[in-house]
Amino acid sequence: MIKKTMSVHEVAKLTGITARTLHYYDEIGILKPTGLTEAGYRMYDDTALSRLQSILLFRELEFPLKEIKAILDSPDFDASEAISQQIELLELKCKHIEELITFAREIQNKGITAMNFEVFGKSEIEKYKAEIKAKWGNTKEYQEYKKKDIARNGGSYSKIANELLTIFFKLGKLKHLAPNADEVQNGIAAIQKFITDNYYECTNKVLSGLGEMYVGDERFRNNIDNAGGDGTAVFVKQAIVVYCSKRKV
């Protein structure tokens, strides 16, 4: 049973982290003590310890402290939803480790017969982490999206999504052209304008990141290819690279 308040050394003993780490967390503002004793010693209550648990879980998932602070300080942060996300990430991490163990045992038992580096990839984990950062990180883009989302009426979301897919459909019809063709580049400009108008400011830097996601995220890639035909997502990504290279980010 946790006491009502605990000292730095008691928290350190309970959690396994050092007193120096707790002092540092206080300095950077990610975990402030509940209060100070008359002698100036830091004390932590259950609320502070609950926040510390969240911090340590995010650290296990390799989130930088700066990003953890932004997530926990977000006005929209929901602890119960966050723990569900943390569990899913931990399960993905566990799956990744299990695959590595299986791969290592195969090498041990059979020797290295073929090079396989796919097992080391963490794209699925990184993709999910990016979604969490976008939602709780209180970024300018997310805040813009939230405001525009609130302003929409209930039936407009699917309409907007279909309008974006229509742009991908039209780009899919241009796959016979080079990515730098004027018609194709106009289509990329249309995507950028559409996202700015309906979601958040789509700078060239943001657009470049979306291009990577269109190919790297299976859900996006499938939706885009379903709209424009096989290979549309890759084609759009190539066209985005050309588009952004000609303009300042």
PDB file of C-alpha atoms in Angstrom:
ATOM      1  CA  MET A   1       0.000   0.000   0.000  1.00  0.00           C
ATOM      2  CA  ILE A   2       1.482   3.348  -1.100  1.00  0.00           C
ATOM      3  CA  LYS A   3       1.718   6.011   1.572  1.00  0.00           C
ATOM      4  CA  LYS A   4      -0.104   9.295   1.221  1.00  0.00           C
ATOM      5  CA  THR A   5       3.205  11.002   0.454  1.00  0.00           C
ATOM      6  CA  MET A   6       6.662   9.605  -0.150  1.00  0.00           C
ATOM      7  CA  SER A   7      10.148  11.069  -0.095  1.00  0.00           C
ATOM      8  CA  VAL A   8      12.583  11.018  -3.006  1.00  0.00           C
ATOM      9  CA  HIS A   9      14.474   8.084  -1.532  1.00  0.00           C
ATOM     10  CA  GLU A  10      11.267   6.150  -0.864  1.00  0.00           C
ATOM     11  CA  VAL A  11      10.105   6.689  -4.446  1.00  0.00           C
ATOM     12  CA  ALA A  12      13.535   5.700  -5.737  1.00  0.00           C
ATOM     13  CA  LYS A  13      13.440   2.493  -3.688  1.00  0.00           C
ATOM     14  CA  LEU A  14       9.893   1.712  -4.860  1.00  0.00           C
ATOM     15  CA  THR A  15      10.491   2.346  -8.569  1.00  0.00           C
ATOM     16  CA  GLY A  16      14.169   1.523  -9.045  1.00  0.00           C
ATOM     17  CA  ILE A  17      14.984   4.911 -10.563  1.00  0.00           C
ATOM     18  CA  THR A  18      17.627   7.092  -8.938  1.00  0.00           C
ATOM     19  CA  ALA A  19      17.128  10.133  -6.735  1.00  0.00           C
ATOM     20  CA  ARG A  20      19.191  12.096  -9.263  1.00  0.00           C
ATOM     21  CA  THR A  21      16.678  11.161 -11.977  1.00  0.00           C
ATOM     22  CA  LEU A  22      13.789  12.412  -9.827  1.00  0.00           C
ATOM     23  CA  HIS A  23      15.651  15.668  -9.219  1.00  0.00           C
ATOM     24  CA  TYR A  24      16.216  16.011 -12.967  1.00  0.00           C
ATOM     25  CA  TYR A  25      12.535  15.328 -13.704  1.00  0.00           C
ATOM     26  CA  ASP A  26      11.692  18.160 -11.314  1.00  0.00           C
ATOM     27  CA  GLU A  27      14.181  20.505 -13.003  1.00  0.00           C
ATOM     28  CA  ILE A  28      12.755  19.972 -16.490  1.00  0.00           C
ATOM     29  CA  GLY A  29       9.159  20.114 -15.257  1.00  0.00           C
ATOM     30  CA  ILE A  30       8.062  16.659 -16.327  1.00  0.00           C
ATOM     31  CA  LEU A  31       7.436  15.499 -12.741  1.00  0.00           C
ATOM     32  CA  LYS A  32       7.081  18.088 -10.021  1.00  0.00           C
ATOM     33  CA  PRO A  33       6.920  16.951  -6.387  1.00  0.00           C
ATOM     34  CA  THR A  34       3.589  17.386  -4.631  1.00  0.00           C
ATOM     35  CA  GLY A  35       5.240  19.631  -2.095  1.00  0.00           C
ATOM     36  CA  LEU A  36       8.284  20.263   0.052  1.00  0.00           C
ATOM     37  CA  THR A  37       8.907  19.558   3.700  1.00  0.00           C
ATOM     38  CA  GLU A  38       9.984  22.369   6.040  1.00  0.00           C
ATOM     39  CA  ALA A  39      13.530  21.182   5.453  1.00  0.00           C
ATOM     40  CA  GLY A  40      13.063  21.507   1.677  1.00  0.00           C
ATOM     41  CA  TYR A  41      12.813  17.806   0.820  1.00  0.00           C
ATOM     42  CA  ARG A  42      10.637  16.788  -2.108  1.00  0.00           C
ATOM     43  CA  MET A  43       7.501  14.734  -1.374  1.00  0.00           C
ATOM     44  CA  TYR A  44       5.262  12.825  -3.807  1.00  0.00           C
ATOM     45  CA  ASP A  45       1.615  11.792  -3.461  1.00  0.00           C
ATOM     46  CA  ASP A  46      -0.419   9.190  -5.369  1.00  0.00           C
ATOM     47  CA  THR A  47      -1.166  11.620  -8.206  1.00  0.00           C
ATOM     48  CA  ALA A  48       2.527  12.305  -8.740  1.00  0.00           C
ATOM     49  CA  LEU A  49       3.319   8.582  -8.608  1.00  0.00           C
ATOM     50  CA  SER A  50       0.602   7.873 -11.170  1.00  0.00           C
ATOM     51  CA  ARG A  51       2.225  10.419 -13.498  1.00  0.00           C
ATOM     52  CA  LEU A  52       5.596   8.802 -12.832  1.00  0.00           C
ATOM     53  CA  GLN A  53       4.163   5.441 -13.896  1.00  0.00           C
ATOM     54  CA  SER A  54       3.061   6.975 -17.192  1.00  0.00           C
ATOM     55  CA  ILE A  55       6.498   8.522 -17.669  1.00  0.00           C
ATOM     56  CA  LEU A  56       8.267   5.220 -17.039  1.00  0.00           C
ATOM     57  CA  LEU A  57       5.960   3.329 -19.406  1.00  0.00           C
ATOM     58  CA  PHE A  58       6.607   5.853 -22.162  1.00  0.00           C
ATOM     59  CA  ARG A  59      10.349   5.638 -21.434  1.00  0.00           C
ATOM     60  CA  GLU A  60      10.171   1.845 -21.812  1.00  0.00           C
ATOM     61  CA  LEU A  61       8.665   2.549 -25.228  1.00  0.00           C
ATOM     62  CA  GLU A  62      11.636   4.835 -26.032  1.00  0.00           C
ATOM     63  CA  PHE A  63       9.733   8.122 -26.117  1.00  0.00           C
ATOM     64  CA  PRO A  64      12.034  11.143 -25.504  1.00  0.00           C
ATOM     65  CA  LEU A  65      11.331  13.048 -22.270  1.00  0.00           C
ATOM     66  CA  LYS A  66      10.392  16.196 -24.189  1.00  0.00           C
ATOM     67  CA  GLU A  67       7.684  14.314 -26.084  1.00  0.00           C
ATOM     68  CA  ILE A  68       6.446  12.575 -22.932  1.00  0.00           C
ATOM     69  CA  LYS A  69       6.041  15.949 -21.209  1.00  0.00           C
ATOM     70  CA  ALA A  70       4.095  17.333 -24.173  1.00  0.00           C
ATOM     71  CA  ILE A  71       1.820  14.272 -24.156  1.00  0.00           C
ATOM     72  CA  LEU A  72       1.133  14.328 -20.410  1.00  0.00           C
ATOM     73  CA  ASP A  73       0.600  18.105 -20.376  1.00  0.00           C
ATOM     74  CA  SER A  74      -1.822  18.070 -23.298  1.00  0.00           C
ATOM     75  CA  PRO A  75      -5.229  19.441 -22.214  1.00  0.00           C
ATOM     76  CA  ASP A  76      -6.850  16.524 -24.049  1.00  0.00           C
ATOM     77  CA  PHE A  77      -4.725  13.818 -22.417  1.00  0.00           C
ATOM     78  CA  ASP A  78      -6.822  10.839 -21.322  1.00  0.00           C
ATOM     79  CA  ALA A  79      -4.958   8.528 -18.962  1.00  0.00           C
ATOM     80  CA  SER A  80      -7.266   5.544 -19.520  1.00  0.00           C
ATOM     81  CA  GLU A  81      -6.951   5.790 -23.298  1.00  0.00           C
ATOM     82  CA  ALA A  82      -3.205   6.330 -23.010  1.00  0.00           C
ATOM     83  CA  ILE A  83      -2.717   3.164 -20.971  1.00  0.00           C
ATOM     84  CA  SER A  84      -4.569   1.194 -23.656  1.00  0.00           C
ATOM     85  CA  GLN A  85      -2.223   2.672 -26.255  1.00  0.00           C
ATOM     86  CA  GLN A  86       0.787   1.857 -24.092  1.00  0.00           C
ATOM     87  CA  ILE A  87      -0.391  -1.746 -23.754  1.00  0.00           C
ATOM     88  CA  GLU A  88      -0.763  -2.061 -27.525  1.00  0.00           C
ATOM     89  CA  LEU A  89       2.713  -0.631 -28.041  1.00  0.00           C
ATOM     90  CA  LEU A  90       4.183  -2.970 -25.445  1.00  0.00           C
ATOM     91  CA  GLU A  91       2.494  -5.899 -27.182  1.00  0.00           C
ATOM     92  CA  LEU A  92       4.010  -4.795 -30.502  1.00  0.00           C
ATOM     93  CA  LYS A  93       7.403  -4.515 -28.805  1.00  0.00           C
ATOM     94  CA  CYS A  94       6.966  -7.984 -27.260  1.00  0.00           C
ATOM     95  CA  LYS A  95       6.047  -9.415 -30.673  1.00  0.00           C
ATOM     96  CA  HIS A  96       9.140  -7.776 -32.167  1.00  0.00           C
ATOM     97  CA  ILE A  97      11.394  -9.255 -29.460  1.00  0.00           C
ATOM     98  CA  GLU A  98       9.843 -12.708 -29.882  1.00  0.00           C
ATOM     99  CA  GLU A  99      10.545 -12.547 -33.627  1.00  0.00           C
ATOM    100  CA  LEU A 100      14.151 -11.583 -32.902  1.00  0.00           C
ATOM    101  CA  ILE A 101      14.521 -14.492 -30.479  1.00  0.00           C
ATOM    102  CA  THR A 102      13.109 -16.907 -33.058  1.00  0.00           C
ATOM    103  CA  PHE A 103      15.477 -15.511 -35.678  1.00  0.00           C
ATOM    104  CA  ALA A 104      18.492 -15.763 -33.348  1.00  0.00           C
ATOM    105  CA  ARG A 105      17.628 -19.367 -32.457  1.00  0.00           C
ATOM    106  CA  GLU A 106      17.369 -20.222 -36.143  1.00  0.00           C
ATOM    107  CA  ILE A 107      20.877 -18.858 -36.669  1.00  0.00           C
ATOM    108  CA  GLN A 108      22.101 -20.792 -33.625  1.00  0.00           C
ATOM    109  CA  ASN A 109      20.571 -24.053 -34.819  1.00  0.00           C
ATOM    110  CA  LYS A 110      21.117 -23.812 -38.570  1.00  0.00           C
ATOM    111  CA  GLY A 111      23.821 -21.230 -39.005  1.00  0.00           C
ATOM    112  CA  ILE A 112      23.505 -18.150 -41.209  1.00  0.00           C
ATOM    113  CA  THR A 113      22.263 -19.477 -44.538  1.00  0.00           C
ATOM    114  CA  ALA A 114      20.721 -16.250 -45.847  1.00  0.00           C
ATOM    115  CA  MET A 115      20.844 -12.620 -44.839  1.00  0.00           C
ATOM    116  CA  ASN A 116      17.542 -11.372 -43.421  1.00  0.00           C
ATOM    117  CA  PHE A 117      17.374  -7.851 -42.028  1.00  0.00           C
ATOM    118  CA  GLU A 118      13.586  -7.418 -42.141  1.00  0.00           C
ATOM    119  CA  VAL A 119      13.280  -8.913 -38.675  1.00  0.00           C
ATOM    120  CA  PHE A 120      15.127  -5.893 -37.251  1.00  0.00           C
ATOM    121  CA  GLY A 121      12.623  -3.390 -38.625  1.00  0.00           C
ATOM    122  CA  LYS A 122      10.375  -1.478 -36.220  1.00  0.00           C
ATOM    123  CA  SER A 123       8.124   0.251 -38.746  1.00  0.00           C
ATOM    124  CA  GLU A 124       4.897  -0.989 -37.139  1.00  0.00           C
ATOM    125  CA  ILE A 125       6.004   0.212 -33.708  1.00  0.00           C
ATOM    126  CA  GLU A 126       7.221   3.569 -35.022  1.00  0.00           C
ATOM    127  CA  LYS A 127       4.003   4.091 -36.979  1.00  0.00           C
ATOM    128  CA  TYR A 128       1.869   3.591 -33.863  1.00  0.00           C
ATOM    129  CA  LYS A 129       4.160   5.822 -31.800  1.00  0.00           C
ATOM    130  CA  ALA A 130       3.747   8.542 -34.417  1.00  0.00           C
ATOM    131  CA  GLU A 131      -0.028   8.303 -34.100  1.00  0.00           C
ATOM    132  CA  ILE A 132       0.194   8.727 -30.323  1.00  0.00           C
ATOM    133  CA  LYS A 133       2.509  11.733 -30.666  1.00  0.00           C
ATOM    134  CA  ALA A 134       0.173  13.328 -33.191  1.00  0.00           C
ATOM    135  CA  LYS A 135      -2.843  12.852 -30.929  1.00  0.00           C
ATOM    136  CA  TRP A 136      -1.434  13.758 -27.525  1.00  0.00           C
ATOM    137  CA  GLY A 137       1.610  15.790 -28.502  1.00  0.00           C
ATOM    138  CA  ASN A 138      -0.426  18.984 -28.752  1.00  0.00           C
ATOM    139  CA  THR A 139       1.288  19.854 -32.045  1.00  0.00           C
ATOM    140  CA  LYS A 140       0.219  22.870 -34.062  1.00  0.00           C
ATOM    141  CA  GLU A 141      -0.995  20.581 -36.856  1.00  0.00           C
ATOM    142  CA  TYR A 142      -3.126  18.503 -34.502  1.00  0.00           C
ATOM    143  CA  GLN A 143      -4.649  21.566 -32.872  1.00  0.00           C
ATOM    144  CA  GLU A 144      -5.555  22.948 -36.309  1.00  0.00           C
ATOM    145  CA  TYR A 145      -7.066  19.640 -37.302  1.00  0.00           C
ATOM    146  CA  LYS A 146      -9.099  19.498 -34.086  1.00  0.00           C
ATOM    147  CA  LYS A 147     -10.546  22.978 -34.617  1.00  0.00           C
ATOM    148  CA  LYS A 148     -11.528  22.205 -38.193  1.00  0.00           C
ATOM    149  CA  ASP A 149     -12.918  18.829 -37.168  1.00  0.00           C
ATOM    150  CA  ILE A 150     -15.118  20.440 -34.511  1.00  0.00           C
ATOM    151  CA  ALA A 151     -16.361  22.980 -37.061  1.00  0.00           C
ATOM    152  CA  ARG A 152     -17.613  20.227 -39.375  1.00  0.00           C
ATOM    153  CA  ASN A 153     -21.163  18.936 -39.180  1.00  0.00           C
ATOM    154  CA  GLY A 154     -21.729  15.269 -38.436  1.00  0.00           C
ATOM    155  CA  GLY A 155     -22.051  14.072 -42.035  1.00  0.00           C
ATOM    156  CA  SER A 156     -19.186  15.940 -43.624  1.00  0.00           C
ATOM    157  CA  TYR A 157     -16.272  13.738 -42.574  1.00  0.00           C
ATOM    158  CA  SER A 158     -16.963  10.914 -45.041  1.00  0.00           C
ATOM    159  CA  LYS A 159     -17.673  13.493 -47.748  1.00  0.00           C
ATOM    160  CA  ILE A 160     -14.288  15.154 -47.164  1.00  0.00           C
ATOM    161  CA  ALA A 161     -12.493  11.805 -47.106  1.00  0.00           C
ATOM    162  CA  ASN A 162     -14.130  10.850 -50.403  1.00  0.00           C
ATOM    163  CA  GLU A 163     -13.077  14.162 -51.943  1.00  0.00           C
ATOM    164  CA  LEU A 164      -9.452  13.428 -51.049  1.00  0.00           C
ATOM    165  CA  LEU A 165      -9.721   9.917 -52.492  1.00  0.00           C
ATOM    166  CA  THR A 166     -11.055  11.478 -55.692  1.00  0.00           C
ATOM    167  CA  ILE A 167      -7.783  13.391 -56.035  1.00  0.00           C
ATOM    168  CA  PHE A 168      -5.884  10.118 -55.645  1.00  0.00           C
ATOM    169  CA  PHE A 169      -8.194   8.536 -58.219  1.00  0.00           C
ATOM    170  CA  LYS A 170      -7.305  11.263 -60.725  1.00  0.00           C
ATOM    171  CA  LEU A 171      -3.584  10.886 -59.975  1.00  0.00           C
ATOM    172  CA  GLY A 172      -3.908   7.151 -60.522  1.00  0.00           C
ATOM    173  CA  LYS A 173      -5.059   7.880 -64.070  1.00  0.00           C
ATOM    174  CA  LEU A 174      -1.783   9.746 -64.647  1.00  0.00           C
ATOM    175  CA  LYS A 175       0.612   6.931 -63.722  1.00  0.00           C
ATOM    176  CA  HIS A 176       1.650   6.630 -67.364  1.00  0.00           C
ATOM    177  CA  LEU A 177       3.244  10.080 -67.028  1.00  0.00           C
ATOM    178  CA  ALA A 178       6.504  10.983 -65.280  1.00  0.00           C
ATOM    179  CA  PRO A 179       6.167  12.179 -61.646  1.00  0.00           C
ATOM    180  CA  ASN A 180       7.445  15.623 -62.688  1.00  0.00           C
ATOM    181  CA  ALA A 181       4.816  16.093 -65.421  1.00  0.00           C
ATOM    182  CA  ASP A 182       2.784  19.281 -65.008  1.00  0.00           C
ATOM    183  CA  GLU A 183      -0.537  17.437 -64.679  1.00  0.00           C
ATOM    184  CA  VAL A 184       0.897  15.232 -61.945  1.00  0.00           C
ATOM    185  CA  GLN A 185       2.468  18.148 -60.080  1.00  0.00           C
ATOM    186  CA  ASN A 186      -0.853  20.002 -60.225  1.00  0.00           C
ATOM    187  CA  GLY A 187      -2.430  16.981 -58.571  1.00  0.00           C
ATOM    188  CA  ILE A 188       0.119  17.111 -55.748  1.00  0.00           C
ATOM    189  CA  ALA A 189      -0.587  20.831 -55.318  1.00  0.00           C
ATOM    190  CA  ALA A 190      -4.276  19.918 -55.059  1.00  0.00           C
ATOM    191  CA  ILE A 191      -3.523  17.435 -52.261  1.00  0.00           C
ATOM    192  CA  GLN A 192      -1.530  20.058 -50.366  1.00  0.00           C
ATOM    193  CA  LYS A 193      -4.294  22.655 -50.699  1.00  0.00           C
ATOM    194  CA  PHE A 194      -7.002  20.157 -49.758  1.00  0.00           C
ATOM    195  CA  ILE A 195      -5.224  19.115 -46.561  1.00  0.00           C
ATOM    196  CA  THR A 196      -4.583  22.753 -45.600  1.00  0.00           C
ATOM    197  CA  ASP A 197      -8.224  23.669 -46.223  1.00  0.00           C
ATOM    198  CA  ASN A 198      -9.719  20.706 -44.383  1.00  0.00           C
ATOM    199  CA  TYR A 199      -7.196  19.440 -41.821  1.00  0.00           C
ATOM    200  CA  TYR A 200      -4.088  21.509 -40.954  1.00  0.00           C
ATOM    201  CA  GLU A 201      -1.464  23.667 -42.658  1.00  0.00           C
ATOM    202  CA  CYS A 202       0.239  21.326 -45.084  1.00  0.00           C
ATOM    203  CA  THR A 203       3.719  22.801 -45.455  1.00  0.00           C
ATOM    204  CA  ASN A 204       6.132  21.119 -47.841  1.00  0.00           C
ATOM    205  CA  LYS A 205       7.773  19.487 -44.821  1.00  0.00           C
ATOM    206  CA  VAL A 206       4.427  18.061 -43.687  1.00  0.00           C
ATOM    207  CA  LEU A 207       3.590  17.011 -47.258  1.00  0.00           C
ATOM    208  CA  SER A 208       6.926  15.222 -47.549  1.00  0.00           C
ATOM    209  CA  GLY A 209       6.166  13.300 -44.356  1.00  0.00           C
ATOM    210  CA  LEU A 210       2.723  12.389 -45.670  1.00  0.00           C
ATOM    211  CA  GLY A 211       4.316  11.054 -48.838  1.00  0.00           C
ATOM    212  CA  GLU A 212       6.432   8.688 -46.748  1.00  0.00           C
ATOM    213  CA  MET A 213       3.359   7.625 -44.786  1.00  0.00           C
ATOM    214  CA  TYR A 214       1.321   6.991 -47.944  1.00  0.00           C
ATOM    215  CA  VAL A 215       3.822   4.266 -48.825  1.00  0.00           C
ATOM    216  CA  GLY A 216       4.987   3.122 -45.376  1.00  0.00           C
ATOM    217  CA  ASP A 217       1.571   2.825 -43.709  1.00  0.00           C
ATOM    218  CA  GLU A 218      -0.306  -0.178 -45.070  1.00  0.00           C
ATOM    219  CA  ARG A 219      -3.709   1.362 -44.328  1.00  0.00           C
ATOM    220  CA  PHE A 220      -2.963   4.531 -46.300  1.00  0.00           C
ATOM    221  CA  ARG A 221      -1.276   2.621 -49.112  1.00  0.00           C
ATOM    222  CA  ASN A 222      -4.242   0.267 -49.525  1.00  0.00           C
ATOM    223  CA  ASN A 223      -6.800   3.087 -49.505  1.00  0.00           C
ATOM    224  CA  ILE A 224      -4.850   5.107 -52.065  1.00  0.00           C
ATOM    225  CA  ASP A 225      -4.247   2.085 -54.305  1.00  0.00           C
ATOM    226  CA  ASN A 226      -7.925   1.150 -54.056  1.00  0.00           C
ATOM    227  CA  ALA A 227      -8.814   4.648 -55.232  1.00  0.00           C
ATOM    228  CA  GLY A 228      -6.276   5.023 -58.041  1.00  0.00           C
ATOM    229  CA  GLY A 229      -5.188   1.486 -58.833  1.00  0.00           C
ATOM    230  CA  ASP A 230      -2.145  -0.535 -57.817  1.00  0.00           C
ATOM    231  CA  GLY A 231       1.006   1.546 -57.499  1.00  0.00           C
ATOM    232  CA  THR A 232      -0.782   4.861 -57.014  1.00  0.00           C
ATOM    233  CA  ALA A 233       0.602   5.391 -53.498  1.00  0.00           C
ATOM    234  CA  VAL A 234       4.191   4.881 -54.680  1.00  0.00           C
ATOM    235  CA  PHE A 235       3.589   7.117 -57.689  1.00  0.00           C
ATOM    236  CA  VAL A 236       2.139   9.890 -55.495  1.00  0.00           C
ATOM    237  CA  LYS A 237       5.078   9.628 -53.095  1.00  0.00           C
ATOM    238  CA  GLN A 238       7.537   9.977 -56.002  1.00  0.00           C
ATOM    239  CA  ALA A 239       5.624  13.000 -57.289  1.00  0.00           C
ATOM    240  CA  ILE A 240       5.646  14.566 -53.810  1.00  0.00           C
ATOM    241  CA  VAL A 241       9.446  14.195 -53.675  1.00  0.00           C
ATOM    242  CA  VAL A 242       9.703  16.093 -56.962  1.00  0.00           C
ATOM    243  CA  TYR A 243       7.193  18.713 -55.806  1.00  0.00           C
ATOM    244  CA  CYS A 244       8.958  19.419 -52.502  1.00  0.00           C
ATOM    245  CA  SER A 245      12.440  19.442 -54.062  1.00  0.00           C
ATOM    246  CA  LYS A 246      11.411  22.392 -56.224  1.00  0.00           C
ATOM    247  CA  ARG A 247      10.093  24.444 -53.322  1.00  0.00           C
ATOM    248  CA  LYS A 248      11.394  25.641 -49.978  1.00  0.00           C
ATOM    249  CA  VAL A 249      10.187  23.533 -47.056  1.00  0.00           C
TER     250      VAL A 249
END
